[in-house]
Amino acid sequence: MRVFVTGASGWIGSATVDDLLAAGHEVVGLARSDASAAALAARGAQVRRGDLDDLDGLAAGAADADGVIHLANKHDFVHPGVSDRAERAAVQTLGDALAGSGRPLLVAAGLAGLAEGRIADEEDRSPFDGPDSPRGGSENLALEYAGHGVHPVALRFAPTVHGAGDHGFIALLVATAREKGVAGYVGDGANRWPAVHRTDAAQAVRLALEKAPAGTRIHAVSEEGVPAREIAGAIGRGLGLPTVSIAPEDAEAHFGFLGRFFAADMPASNARTRQLLGWAPGGPTLLEDLDAGAYFRA
């Protein structure tokens, strides 16, 4: 297949591009900068210059492809509305460009807020709808395109897609621990974060492109939920720092914007995804990556 990938030079996107190419697919990656374009070309992918604000370019990239994998996001945590509106506009543009074609549209999504007090699974509908909701309600928007001749699939990624070189949430927790002199968790630290190794996530994306039925929600999760206190403990071991509890009312002051998110309990199952795709993640666990020093190297 000729696959148009947004976010192709990002943390998950670059691994996905490698996996797609290794499986024999042709990849056209969206590149915002000269450096991103060069990195994609070096991987063997074709390059389309543009960004999420270039809606005409997104539409053209989708129209020229056999399928679309949308992984890009502005990730503006200071002004989340900017990211949410851009995400919704991008998904709508891609969906409109593919309408009536029957071609796949895979859209990145998250796991936060899916279930309260239980393990979320792939049958849980996202509670977020409309342009003012998180990610602009893009997951449900994408799935609605099944009624418009598109083959949509929601890709729900674990909050930590880990591995050496990651600059995401775990890296931010490590940086906070260095700054504060302690490795913290919120409250009793019993809340759980799902996790997946980067290479396993990339494989799940490629298998979803090849096998997932229209309207499917895929959980790119290899570990159902790692307790936050165990994550903090591994960070403390890696940095030689004490591990301490941070009171919930002090979480934002200690962790910044990540405080509320790190306190969330969001375990998620992957049983349906494994069965549907024949996916068998085999990468290191999150604690194995931490204990191997993946997040502590200079």
Coordinates of C-alpha atoms in Angstrom, one line a residue:
M1 CA 0.0 0.0 0.0
R2 CA 1.0 3.6 -0.5
V3 CA 0.5 5.1 3.0
F4 CA 0.5 8.8 3.9
V5 CA 1.7 9.2 7.5
T6 CA 1.5 12.4 9.5
G7 CA 3.8 12.7 12.4
A8 CA 6.1 10.5 10.4
S9 CA 9.3 11.8 12.0
G10 CA 8.0 11.7 15.5
W11 CA 8.7 9.2 18.3
I12 CA 5.9 6.7 17.3
G13 CA 5.8 7.8 13.7
S14 CA 9.4 7.1 12.8
A15 CA 9.2 3.6 14.3
T16 CA 6.0 3.1 12.4
V17 CA 7.6 4.2 9.1
D18 CA 10.4 1.7 9.7
D19 CA 7.9 -1.1 10.3
L20 CA 5.8 -0.2 7.3
L21 CA 8.8 -0.1 5.0
A22 CA 10.1 -3.4 6.3
A23 CA 6.7 -5.0 5.6
G24 CA 6.9 -3.8 1.9
H25 CA 4.6 -0.7 2.1
E26 CA 5.4 2.5 0.3
V27 CA 5.4 5.5 2.8
V28 CA 4.9 9.2 2.2
G29 CA 5.7 11.1 5.3
L30 CA 4.6 14.6 6.2
A31 CA 7.6 16.7 7.2
R32 CA 7.4 20.2 8.7
S33 CA 11.2 20.9 8.6
D34 CA 14.3 20.3 6.5
A35 CA 15.6 18.0 9.3
S36 CA 12.4 15.9 9.4
A37 CA 12.4 15.7 5.6
A38 CA 16.1 14.5 5.6
A39 CA 15.4 11.9 8.3
L40 CA 12.4 10.5 6.4
A41 CA 14.3 10.3 3.1
A42 CA 17.2 8.6 4.9
R43 CA 14.8 5.9 6.1
G44 CA 13.6 5.3 2.6
A45 CA 10.3 7.2 2.7
Q46 CA 9.0 9.7 0.3
V47 CA 8.4 13.2 1.7
R48 CA 5.5 15.6 1.5
R49 CA 6.3 19.0 3.1
G50 CA 3.7 20.6 5.3
D51 CA 2.1 20.6 8.7
L52 CA -1.3 20.3 10.4
D53 CA -2.3 23.8 9.5
D54 CA -1.8 23.1 5.8
L55 CA -5.2 21.5 5.3
D56 CA -5.0 21.6 1.5
G57 CA -1.7 19.7 1.8
L58 CA -3.3 17.1 4.1
A59 CA -6.2 16.6 1.7
A60 CA -3.8 16.2 -1.2
G61 CA -1.6 13.7 0.7
A62 CA -4.7 11.6 1.6
A63 CA -6.1 11.7 -1.9
D64 CA -2.9 10.4 -3.3
A65 CA -2.6 7.4 -0.9
D66 CA -4.1 4.0 -0.4
G67 CA -4.4 4.7 3.3
V68 CA -3.7 7.3 5.9
I69 CA -2.1 7.0 9.4
H70 CA -2.6 10.2 11.3
L71 CA -0.1 10.4 14.2
A72 CA 0.8 14.1 14.3
N73 CA -0.4 16.4 17.1
K74 CA 0.7 19.9 18.2
H75 CA 1.0 18.8 21.9
D76 CA 0.4 22.3 23.2
F77 CA -0.1 21.6 26.9
V78 CA -0.1 25.3 27.8
H79 CA -2.8 26.2 25.3
P80 CA -4.6 22.8 24.8
G81 CA -7.4 24.4 22.8
V82 CA -4.9 25.1 20.0
S83 CA -4.0 21.4 19.7
D84 CA -7.6 20.3 20.0
R85 CA -8.9 22.5 17.2
A86 CA -6.0 21.6 14.9
E87 CA -6.5 17.9 15.6
R88 CA -10.2 18.1 14.8
A89 CA -9.6 20.1 11.6
A90 CA -6.9 17.7 10.4
V91 CA -9.1 14.6 11.0
Q92 CA -12.1 16.2 9.3
T93 CA -9.9 17.2 6.3
L94 CA -8.5 13.7 6.0
G95 CA -11.9 12.0 6.3
D96 CA -13.4 14.3 3.7
A97 CA -10.5 13.6 1.3
L98 CA -11.1 9.8 1.7
A99 CA -14.9 9.9 1.7
G100 CA -16.4 7.3 -0.7
S101 CA -13.1 5.6 -1.3
G102 CA -13.3 2.8 1.2
R103 CA -9.7 3.5 2.1
P104 CA -8.3 3.2 5.7
L105 CA -7.9 6.2 8.0
L106 CA -6.1 5.4 11.2
V107 CA -6.2 8.1 13.9
A108 CA -4.1 8.4 17.1
A109 CA -6.0 8.6 20.3
G110 CA -5.5 8.2 24.0
L111 CA -6.8 6.1 26.9
A112 CA -7.4 8.7 29.6
G113 CA -11.0 9.1 30.7
L114 CA -12.4 6.0 29.1
A115 CA -13.4 4.1 32.2
E116 CA -13.9 4.9 35.9
G117 CA -12.9 2.4 38.5
R118 CA -12.3 -0.5 36.0
I119 CA -10.1 -1.7 33.2
A120 CA -10.9 0.0 29.9
D121 CA -11.3 -2.2 26.8
E122 CA -11.6 -1.7 23.1
E123 CA -15.4 -1.6 23.2
D124 CA -15.5 1.5 25.4
R125 CA -16.6 4.5 23.4
S126 CA -14.6 7.7 23.9
P127 CA -16.5 10.2 26.1
F128 CA -15.1 13.1 24.2
D129 CA -17.2 14.7 21.5
G130 CA -17.1 18.1 19.8
P131 CA -14.4 20.6 19.0
D132 CA -13.9 21.8 22.6
S133 CA -13.2 18.4 24.0
P134 CA -9.8 16.8 24.4
R135 CA -8.1 16.1 21.0
G136 CA -11.2 17.9 19.6
G137 CA -13.2 14.7 19.9
S138 CA -11.2 13.4 16.9
E139 CA -11.5 9.7 17.8
N140 CA -15.3 9.7 17.5
L141 CA -15.2 12.1 14.6
A142 CA -13.0 9.7 12.7
L143 CA -15.1 6.7 13.5
E144 CA -18.2 8.5 12.1
Y145 CA -16.6 8.4 8.7
A146 CA -17.4 4.7 8.5
G147 CA -20.8 6.0 7.4
H148 CA -19.2 8.1 4.6
G149 CA -17.3 5.4 2.7
V150 CA -14.1 5.5 4.8
H151 CA -12.4 2.7 6.7
P152 CA -11.6 4.4 10.0
V153 CA -9.6 2.8 12.9
A154 CA -8.9 4.5 16.3
L155 CA -5.3 3.9 17.6
R156 CA -5.4 4.3 21.3
F157 CA -1.8 4.5 22.6
A158 CA -0.7 3.9 26.2
P159 CA 0.3 7.1 28.0
T160 CA 3.9 6.0 27.9
V161 CA 5.3 4.6 24.6
H162 CA 8.7 3.9 26.0
G163 CA 12.2 3.2 24.9
A164 CA 15.7 4.6 24.6
G165 CA 15.5 8.2 23.2
D166 CA 12.0 8.9 24.5
H167 CA 11.3 12.5 25.4
G168 CA 7.7 11.9 26.5
F169 CA 6.0 11.7 29.9
I170 CA 8.5 9.3 31.5
A171 CA 11.4 11.5 30.5
L172 CA 9.5 14.5 32.0
L173 CA 9.1 12.5 35.3
V174 CA 12.8 11.8 35.3
A175 CA 13.6 15.5 34.7
T176 CA 11.3 16.4 37.6
A177 CA 13.0 14.0 39.9
R178 CA 16.4 15.4 39.0
E179 CA 15.1 18.9 39.7
K180 CA 13.3 18.2 42.9
G181 CA 15.8 15.7 44.3
V182 CA 13.2 13.0 44.9
A183 CA 11.3 10.6 42.7
G184 CA 7.7 11.3 43.5
Y185 CA 4.3 9.6 43.0
V186 CA 0.9 11.0 43.9
G187 CA -0.9 9.8 47.1
D188 CA -0.4 6.1 47.6
G189 CA 0.8 5.6 44.1
A190 CA -1.6 2.7 43.5
N191 CA -2.9 4.3 40.3
R192 CA -1.9 2.5 37.1
W193 CA -0.4 3.6 33.8
P194 CA -0.6 1.3 30.7
A195 CA 2.7 1.1 28.8
V196 CA 4.0 -0.2 25.5
H197 CA 7.4 -0.3 24.0
R198 CA 7.9 1.9 20.9
T199 CA 8.6 -1.0 18.5
D200 CA 5.5 -2.9 19.7
A201 CA 3.4 0.2 19.2
A202 CA 4.7 0.6 15.7
Q203 CA 3.9 -3.0 14.9
A204 CA 0.4 -2.6 16.2
V205 CA -0.2 0.4 13.9
R206 CA 1.0 -1.6 10.9
L207 CA -1.1 -4.6 11.7
A208 CA -4.2 -2.4 12.3
L209 CA -3.7 -0.9 8.8
E210 CA -3.5 -4.4 7.3
K211 CA -6.2 -6.2 9.4
A212 CA -8.5 -4.0 11.5
P213 CA -12.1 -3.8 10.4
A214 CA -13.7 -0.4 9.9
G215 CA -14.8 1.2 13.1
T216 CA -12.3 -0.7 15.3
R217 CA -10.7 0.7 18.3
I218 CA -7.1 -0.7 18.8
H219 CA -5.3 -0.6 22.1
A220 CA -1.5 -0.2 21.6
V221 CA -0.9 -1.4 25.1
S222 CA 1.4 -4.2 26.2
E223 CA 1.2 -3.7 30.0
E224 CA -2.3 -3.3 31.4
G225 CA -1.2 -0.9 34.1
V226 CA 2.1 -0.2 35.9
P227 CA 1.5 1.3 39.4
A228 CA 2.8 4.8 39.6
R229 CA 4.8 4.1 42.8
E230 CA 6.7 1.4 40.9
I231 CA 7.5 3.8 38.1
A232 CA 8.7 6.3 40.7
G233 CA 10.7 3.6 42.4
A234 CA 12.5 2.7 39.2
I235 CA 13.2 6.4 38.5
G236 CA 14.6 6.7 42.1
R237 CA 16.8 3.7 41.6
G238 CA 18.1 5.0 38.3
L239 CA 19.0 8.4 39.8
G240 CA 20.0 7.3 43.2
L241 CA 17.2 9.4 44.8
P242 CA 14.6 8.6 47.5
T243 CA 11.1 7.7 46.4
V244 CA 8.4 9.8 48.1
S245 CA 4.7 10.3 48.1
I246 CA 3.4 13.7 47.0
A247 CA 0.1 14.8 48.5
P248 CA -2.6 15.1 45.8
E249 CA -3.1 18.8 46.6
D250 CA 0.6 19.4 46.0
A251 CA 0.8 17.4 42.7
E252 CA 0.5 20.3 40.4
A253 CA 3.1 22.3 42.2
H254 CA 5.5 19.4 42.2
F255 CA 5.0 17.9 38.7
G256 CA 3.5 20.9 36.8
F257 CA 0.9 20.1 34.2
L258 CA 1.8 16.4 34.5
G259 CA 0.6 16.2 38.1
R260 CA -3.1 15.5 37.5
F261 CA -2.2 13.1 34.6
F262 CA 0.3 11.1 36.6
A263 CA -2.3 10.7 39.4
A264 CA -4.8 9.2 37.0
D265 CA -5.7 5.6 37.1
M266 CA -6.2 4.3 33.6
P267 CA -5.6 0.6 33.2
A268 CA -6.5 -0.7 29.8
S269 CA -6.9 -4.2 28.3
N270 CA -5.3 -5.3 25.0
A271 CA -7.0 -8.7 24.8
R272 CA -9.3 -7.9 21.8
T273 CA -6.4 -6.2 20.0
R274 CA -4.1 -9.2 20.4
Q275 CA -6.8 -11.5 19.1
L276 CA -8.0 -9.4 16.2
L277 CA -4.5 -8.5 14.9
G278 CA -2.5 -11.5 16.0
W279 CA -0.3 -9.0 17.8
A280 CA 2.2 -10.4 20.3
P281 CA 4.2 -7.5 21.8
G282 CA 7.7 -8.7 22.8
G283 CA 9.7 -5.6 23.7
P284 CA 11.0 -4.7 27.1
T285 CA 8.6 -3.7 29.8
L286 CA 8.6 -0.1 31.1
L287 CA 10.4 -1.1 34.4
E288 CA 12.9 -3.1 32.4
D289 CA 13.6 -0.1 30.2
L290 CA 14.0 2.1 33.3
D291 CA 16.2 -0.4 35.1
A292 CA 18.4 -0.8 32.0
G293 CA 19.1 2.9 32.1
A294 CA 17.2 3.9 29.0
Y295 CA 16.1 7.2 30.6
F296 CA 19.3 8.0 32.5
R297 CA 22.0 8.1 29.8
A298 CA 23.6 11.4 28.9

